[in-house]
Each structure stands twice: as structure tokens, then as C-alpha cells.
mmCIF file of C-alpha atoms and ligand atoms in Angstrom:
data_model
loop_
_atom_site.group_PDB
_atom_site.id
_atom_site.type_symbol
_atom_site.label_atom_id
_atom_site.label_comp_id
_atom_site.label_asym_id
_atom_site.label_seq_id
_atom_site.Cartn_x
_atom_site.Cartn_y
_atom_site.Cartn_z
ATOM 1 C CA MET E 1 85.603 102.950 126.541
ATOM 2 C CA THR E 2 83.965 104.434 123.274
ATOM 3 C CA ARG E 3 85.604 104.215 119.895
ATOM 4 C CA GLY E 4 86.467 107.562 118.242
ATOM 5 C CA LEU E 5 85.046 108.615 114.540
ATOM 6 C CA PHE E 6 87.312 107.512 111.152
ATOM 7 C CA ILE E 7 86.686 110.257 108.908
ATOM 8 C CA SER E 8 88.587 109.910 105.031
ATOM 9 C CA PHE E 9 88.874 112.452 103.014
ATOM 10 C CA GLU E 10 88.642 111.648 99.050
ATOM 11 C CA GLY E 11 88.451 112.925 95.575
ATOM 12 C CA GLY E 12 90.867 113.392 93.090
ATOM 13 C CA ASP E 13 94.622 114.892 92.987
ATOM 14 C CA GLY E 14 94.713 118.278 93.548
ATOM 15 C CA ALA E 15 90.914 118.418 95.917
ATOM 16 C CA GLY E 16 92.122 120.182 98.960
ATOM 17 C CA LYS E 17 91.310 116.825 100.949
ATOM 18 C CA SER E 18 94.661 117.542 102.763
ATOM 19 C CA THR E 19 94.254 121.351 103.500
ATOM 20 C CA GLN E 20 90.458 120.366 105.257
ATOM 21 C CA SER E 21 91.745 117.060 107.030
ATOM 22 C CA ARG E 22 94.368 119.535 108.882
ATOM 23 C CA ALA E 23 91.828 122.038 109.458
ATOM 24 C CA LEU E 24 89.120 119.393 109.684
ATOM 25 C CA ALA E 25 91.777 117.312 112.730
ATOM 26 C CA GLN E 26 92.495 121.167 114.203
ATOM 27 C CA TRP E 27 89.138 121.840 114.993
ATOM 28 C CA LEU E 28 88.654 117.942 116.517
ATOM 29 C CA THR E 29 91.345 118.482 118.763
ATOM 30 C CA ASP E 30 90.297 122.364 120.459
ATOM 31 C CA LEU E 31 87.307 120.459 120.955
ATOM 32 C CA GLY E 32 89.448 118.884 123.351
ATOM 33 C CA ARG E 33 89.824 115.800 121.493
ATOM 34 C CA THR E 34 92.416 113.179 120.627
ATOM 35 C CA VAL E 35 93.184 113.373 116.627
ATOM 36 C CA VAL E 36 95.746 110.883 114.979
ATOM 37 C CA ARG E 37 96.293 112.226 111.561
ATOM 38 C CA THR E 38 96.991 110.057 108.625
ATOM 39 C CA PHE E 39 96.861 109.019 105.624
ATOM 40 C CA GLU E 40 97.320 106.569 102.309
ATOM 41 C CA PRO E 41 99.248 106.081 101.049
ATOM 42 C CA GLY E 42 102.363 105.396 102.628
ATOM 43 C CA ASP E 43 101.904 106.361 106.358
ATOM 44 C CA THR E 44 104.131 103.582 107.876
ATOM 45 C CA ALA E 45 107.328 102.541 107.578
ATOM 46 C CA LEU E 46 106.399 99.237 105.220
ATOM 47 C CA GLY E 47 104.303 101.759 103.492
ATOM 48 C CA ALA E 48 106.287 104.128 101.814
ATOM 49 C CA VAL E 49 108.550 102.087 100.692
ATOM 50 C CA LEU E 50 104.847 100.905 99.235
ATOM 51 C CA ARG E 51 104.271 104.004 98.072
ATOM 52 C CA GLN E 52 108.095 104.280 96.583
ATOM 53 C CA ALA E 53 107.229 101.216 94.701
ATOM 54 C CA VAL E 54 103.556 101.945 93.080
ATOM 55 C CA GLN E 55 103.884 105.835 92.227
ATOM 56 C CA HIS E 56 107.558 106.099 91.495
ATOM 57 C CA GLY E 57 108.780 102.268 90.959
ATOM 58 C CA GLU E 58 108.832 99.898 87.384
ATOM 59 C CA GLU E 59 105.523 99.531 85.760
ATOM 60 C CA VAL E 60 103.052 97.170 86.948
ATOM 61 C CA SER E 61 99.758 95.539 86.164
ATOM 62 C CA ALA E 62 96.998 96.584 87.671
ATOM 63 C CA ARG E 63 96.933 93.444 90.097
ATOM 64 C CA THR E 64 99.479 94.516 90.868
ATOM 65 C CA GLU E 65 99.687 97.614 91.910
ATOM 66 C CA ALA E 66 95.810 96.983 93.430
ATOM 67 C CA LEU E 67 97.624 94.590 95.945
ATOM 68 C CA LEU E 68 100.805 97.132 96.755
ATOM 69 C CA TYR E 69 97.601 99.543 97.472
ATOM 70 C CA ALA E 70 96.237 96.990 99.392
ATOM 71 C CA ALA E 71 99.159 95.786 101.037
ATOM 72 C CA ASP E 72 99.928 99.407 102.501
ATOM 73 C CA ARG E 73 96.298 99.566 103.304
ATOM 74 C CA ALA E 74 96.092 96.837 105.094
ATOM 75 C CA HIS E 75 99.300 97.362 107.171
ATOM 76 C CA HIS E 76 98.389 101.023 108.162
ATOM 77 C CA VAL E 77 94.701 100.041 109.103
ATOM 78 C CA ASP E 78 96.422 96.984 111.712
ATOM 79 C CA THR E 79 99.342 99.346 113.336
ATOM 80 C CA VAL E 80 97.453 103.402 113.389
ATOM 81 C CA VAL E 81 94.057 103.204 112.632
ATOM 82 C CA ARG E 82 92.452 100.196 114.188
ATOM 83 C CA PRO E 83 94.804 100.522 117.443
ATOM 84 C CA ALA E 84 94.137 104.611 117.456
ATOM 85 C CA LEU E 85 89.695 103.816 117.021
ATOM 86 C CA GLU E 86 90.308 101.824 119.773
ATOM 87 C CA ARG E 87 92.367 104.311 122.061
ATOM 88 C CA GLY E 88 88.800 106.444 122.071
ATOM 89 C CA GLN E 89 91.267 108.167 119.680
ATOM 90 C CA ASP E 90 89.935 110.139 115.987
ATOM 91 C CA VAL E 91 91.686 109.446 112.879
ATOM 92 C CA VAL E 92 91.424 111.539 109.868
ATOM 93 C CA THR E 93 92.635 109.805 106.381
ATOM 94 C CA ASP E 94 93.577 111.511 103.234
ATOM 95 C CA ARG E 95 92.475 108.717 101.392
ATOM 96 C CA TYR E 96 91.091 104.852 102.437
ATOM 97 C CA LEU E 97 89.416 102.244 100.294
ATOM 98 C CA ASP E 98 87.300 104.219 97.646
ATOM 99 C CA SER E 99 90.596 105.655 96.792
ATOM 100 C CA SER E 100 91.038 102.513 95.287
ATOM 101 C CA VAL E 101 87.306 101.264 93.713
ATOM 102 C CA ALA E 102 88.004 104.462 91.981
ATOM 103 C CA TYR E 103 91.306 104.122 90.802
ATOM 104 C CA GLN E 104 92.175 100.725 90.230
ATOM 105 C CA GLY E 105 88.553 99.132 90.641
ATOM 106 C CA ALA E 106 86.982 101.657 87.919
ATOM 107 C CA GLY E 107 90.176 103.770 86.012
ATOM 108 C CA ARG E 108 92.929 101.201 85.842
ATOM 109 C CA GLY E 109 89.181 98.236 84.911
ATOM 110 C CA LEU E 110 89.653 95.939 87.420
ATOM 111 C CA GLY E 111 86.320 96.210 88.820
ATOM 112 C CA VAL E 112 84.341 98.348 91.742
ATOM 113 C CA GLU E 113 83.229 95.229 93.233
ATOM 114 C CA GLU E 114 85.719 93.771 93.061
ATOM 115 C CA VAL E 115 88.955 96.036 94.525
ATOM 116 C CA GLU E 116 85.800 97.238 96.996
ATOM 117 C CA ARG E 117 85.959 92.816 98.360
ATOM 118 C CA LEU E 118 89.392 93.384 98.192
ATOM 119 C CA SER E 119 90.199 96.336 100.409
ATOM 120 C CA LEU E 120 87.081 94.177 102.576
ATOM 121 C CA TRP E 121 88.911 91.854 103.431
ATOM 122 C CA ALA E 122 92.652 93.769 103.899
ATOM 123 C CA THR E 123 90.992 95.688 106.565
ATOM 124 C CA GLU E 124 88.712 92.960 108.204
ATOM 125 C CA GLY E 125 85.866 95.398 107.341
ATOM 126 C CA LEU E 126 87.134 97.608 108.638
ATOM 127 C CA LEU E 127 84.856 101.041 106.694
ATOM 128 C CA PRO E 128 84.417 105.283 108.505
ATOM 129 C CA ASP E 129 82.198 106.778 110.097
ATOM 130 C CA LEU E 130 82.436 109.709 107.376
ATOM 131 C CA THR E 131 84.063 109.788 103.840
ATOM 132 C CA VAL E 132 84.095 113.241 102.343
ATOM 133 C CA LEU E 133 84.437 114.085 98.932
ATOM 134 C CA LEU E 134 85.868 116.848 97.943
ATOM 135 C CA ASP E 135 84.294 116.498 93.757
ATOM 136 C CA LEU E 136 86.704 118.054 91.744
ATOM 137 C CA ASP E 137 86.330 118.211 87.509
ATOM 138 C CA PRO E 138 90.152 116.468 86.982
ATOM 139 C CA ALA E 139 90.978 118.819 84.638
ATOM 140 C CA VAL E 140 90.414 121.732 86.967
ATOM 141 C CA GLY E 141 92.709 118.812 90.122
ATOM 142 C CA LEU E 142 95.598 117.990 87.733
ATOM 143 C CA GLY E 143 96.239 121.950 86.804
ATOM 144 C CA ARG E 144 96.410 122.657 90.410
ATOM 145 C CA LEU E 145 99.189 119.520 90.933
ATOM 146 C CA THR E 146 103.177 121.009 91.912
ATOM 147 C CA GLY E 147 105.924 118.758 91.368
ATOM 148 C CA THR E 148 106.845 116.056 89.755
ATOM 149 C CA PRO E 149 103.505 114.115 88.658
ATOM 150 C CA ASP E 150 103.632 109.620 90.325
ATOM 151 C CA ARG E 151 102.110 107.565 88.213
ATOM 152 C CA MET E 152 98.574 108.519 88.169
ATOM 153 C CA GLU E 153 98.815 111.484 87.859
ATOM 154 C CA ARG E 154 100.505 110.571 84.147
ATOM 155 C CA ALA E 155 97.346 108.391 83.647
ATOM 156 C CA GLY E 156 95.014 109.747 80.647
ATOM 157 C CA ASP E 157 92.327 112.197 81.505
ATOM 158 C CA GLU E 158 89.516 109.831 80.974
ATOM 159 C CA LEU E 159 90.741 107.652 83.733
ATOM 160 C CA HIS E 160 90.535 110.383 86.424
ATOM 161 C CA ARG E 161 86.348 111.396 84.053
ATOM 162 C CA ARG E 162 85.679 107.574 85.716
ATOM 163 C CA VAL E 163 87.548 108.417 88.998
ATOM 164 C CA ARG E 164 85.369 110.945 89.235
ATOM 165 C CA GLU E 165 82.470 109.217 88.207
ATOM 166 C CA THR E 166 82.780 106.466 90.726
ATOM 167 C CA PHE E 167 83.658 108.337 94.097
ATOM 168 C CA LEU E 168 80.340 110.297 92.964
ATOM 169 C CA ALA E 169 77.762 107.059 91.894
ATOM 170 C CA ARG E 170 79.410 105.570 95.339
ATOM 171 C CA ALA E 171 78.101 108.721 97.579
ATOM 172 C CA GLU E 172 74.808 108.919 96.137
ATOM 173 C CA ALA E 173 74.808 104.622 97.377
ATOM 174 C CA ASP E 174 76.116 105.180 100.501
ATOM 175 C CA SER E 175 74.865 108.736 100.823
ATOM 176 C CA GLY E 176 74.921 107.668 105.049
ATOM 177 C CA ARG E 177 78.291 107.605 104.833
ATOM 178 C CA PHE E 178 79.305 110.159 102.490
ATOM 179 C CA LEU E 179 79.339 114.145 102.236
ATOM 180 C CA VAL E 180 79.774 115.229 98.743
ATOM 181 C CA LEU E 181 81.085 119.089 98.346
ATOM 182 C CA ASP E 182 82.141 120.715 95.710
ATOM 183 C CA ALA E 183 86.272 121.469 96.311
ATOM 184 C CA THR E 184 86.088 125.192 93.645
ATOM 185 C CA ARG E 185 84.478 126.593 96.765
ATOM 186 C CA PRO E 186 86.168 128.198 99.025
ATOM 187 C CA ALA E 187 87.941 126.554 101.815
ATOM 188 C CA ASP E 188 86.431 128.111 104.281
ATOM 189 C CA GLU E 189 83.249 127.142 103.933
ATOM 190 C CA VAL E 190 83.769 123.458 102.801
ATOM 191 C CA ALA E 191 84.996 123.230 105.976
ATOM 192 C CA GLU E 192 82.090 124.742 107.891
ATOM 193 C CA ALA E 193 79.770 122.153 106.098
ATOM 194 C CA ILE E 194 82.546 119.372 107.531
ATOM 195 C CA ARG E 195 81.994 120.761 110.936
ATOM 196 C CA THR E 196 78.132 121.108 110.181
ATOM 197 C CA ARG E 197 78.148 117.263 109.374
ATOM 198 C CA VAL E 198 80.234 115.636 112.038
ATOM 199 C CA ARG E 199 79.338 118.159 115.116
ATOM 200 C CA PRO E 200 76.108 115.846 115.307
ATOM 201 C CA LEU E 201 78.663 112.514 115.054
ATOM 202 C CA LEU E 202 80.458 114.199 118.252
ATOM 203 C CA PRO E 203 79.169 112.660 121.687
ATOM 204 C CA ALA E 204 77.272 114.687 123.889
ATOM 205 C CA VAL E 205 79.290 115.856 125.810
HETATM 206 P P1 TYD U 1 97.711 111.546 96.888
HETATM 207 O O1 TYD U 1 97.027 111.716 97.869
HETATM 208 O O2 TYD U 1 97.405 112.255 96.241
HETATM 209 O O3 TYD U 1 99.133 111.579 97.270
HETATM 210 P P2 TYD U 1 99.914 113.233 97.134
HETATM 211 O O4 TYD U 1 99.058 114.276 97.349
HETATM 212 O O5 TYD U 1 100.961 113.207 97.799
HETATM 213 O O6 TYD U 1 100.612 113.177 95.699
HETATM 214 O O7 TYD U 1 97.839 109.759 96.445
HETATM 215 C C1 TYD U 1 98.225 109.751 95.672
HETATM 216 C C2 TYD U 1 98.092 108.553 94.265
HETATM 217 O O8 TYD U 1 98.252 106.990 95.039
HETATM 218 C C3 TYD U 1 96.878 109.474 93.894
HETATM 219 O O9 TYD U 1 96.847 110.379 92.298
HETATM 220 C C4 TYD U 1 95.398 108.478 93.784
HETATM 221 C C5 TYD U 1 96.198 107.154 94.144
HETATM 222 N N1 TYD U 1 95.898 105.953 94.762
HETATM 223 C C6 TYD U 1 95.382 104.607 94.045
HETATM 224 O O10 TYD U 1 95.405 104.899 92.757
HETATM 225 N N2 TYD U 1 94.573 103.993 94.733
HETATM 226 C C7 TYD U 1 94.560 104.029 96.987
HETATM 227 O O11 TYD U 1 94.390 102.734 96.959
HETATM 228 C C8 TYD U 1 95.178 105.275 97.307
HETATM 229 C C9 TYD U 1 95.116 104.960 98.405
HETATM 230 C C10 TYD U 1 96.159 106.534 96.082
#
């Protein structure tokens, strides 16, 4: 059986990841594919506990934060992502390891290479076939949010600027894996650009 496609969505808060990942998952489903739509952190029972702890729990150090995200990711890959891919299903996730590299590696200053190594260890090296980066000025993205801000959303503008720069630098260094789109463009144009990039990845029928 052919392995499913693994696609992650990345970008700052409020960039429209969930809207676009939902639209892509629907399109793939309409093509007759089976799609698992998921997210990090928190899309498992253990993950929900880790999500609550890391986003709204007591103050923790940057290293603790990185390990909590890595634990969530390891469990998510073991129990959701890899089994689905092996069944031949596509997996579309809101956020994956590039978020840790950008937020913990650059944002919190732990070092992008070290955090990348930690994430690759947690996932046994599983990388997406495609990562869609929805790029947005953090001042715009954070302004779009509603609800109680989590720990990261409360962090300073400088952190969010470093996160954005790191996402962009990673995308530039690995253009084979990344598609970068301007998240201020109309949502239907963004969705069409994503489909254009995904179409050639699908096996011919
Ligand atoms: P997000 O997808 O924005 O969730 P929601 O929109 O439901 O609040 O993710 C929540 C936050 O978690 C976001 O500010 C980025 C942060 N985060 C990290 O710092 N590192 C990570 O590895 C991941 C997956 C998320």
C-alpha cells in the first residue's frame, strides 16, 4: 500500500492555518482520499493534558516548554500520524515540528539546531511531504485573535518577530518541502495556491 501524504500548516497565530487545513482536507476527501485532520499541541488524550499544562499551567522554563511540546509530538506521531500514513491515509496537521524550532528554538532562544534535533528524535525523523507556511506580520495575526491569550500569545512582539523570521529562513533553506504564502491574500486564492502545489504530489489515478 502507498503511504499517505503528510502535510503540515505552519505560521504565526491568526494566520488562518485552521481555515486552510480544513479546506485542503475537504478537497482531498472530495477526491476520494481518506484524510486525518489533526493539530499540535493536544490532539490526543495525553496531548490535551500537555496542552493545558504548557499553555495555561504554571510558569515553566523554556527547556521544560520545549520538552512538553516534544512529548506531545512524540505521542501524536506514535498514535495518530504514523499509523494513519501507514494505513495509506493522508494526514493534515495544524502545526508540527517547525513550530517548535521557531517558537522554542528561536523565540525562546534555545537554539534552532538543538530544538530541531530534539523534535527529530521525538518523531524518529518523520518530516512532512509538504509544509505550507502562511506568512503574516505578527502584529496583524495577533490582532485577529479572540479569546483568552495563551502563554505564547502573551509573549512580546520581539519573540513573534523572531518566530516569523525563523519560519521564513527554514522555508528558504528547504524550498522542496515548503510552500510559503502571503496570509493577507484572500482565503480562496490561498486555498487554490495550496491545491496547485498538492496536485502533483497525488498519485495518478
Ligand atoms: P495554535 O495552533 O495557535 O493553537 P490555538 O489557535 O488553538 O491557540 O498553537 C498554540 C500555541 O502553541 C501557539 O502560540 C504556538 C505554540 N506552539 C509552540 O510554541 N511550539 C510548538 O511546538 C507548537 C506545536 C505550538
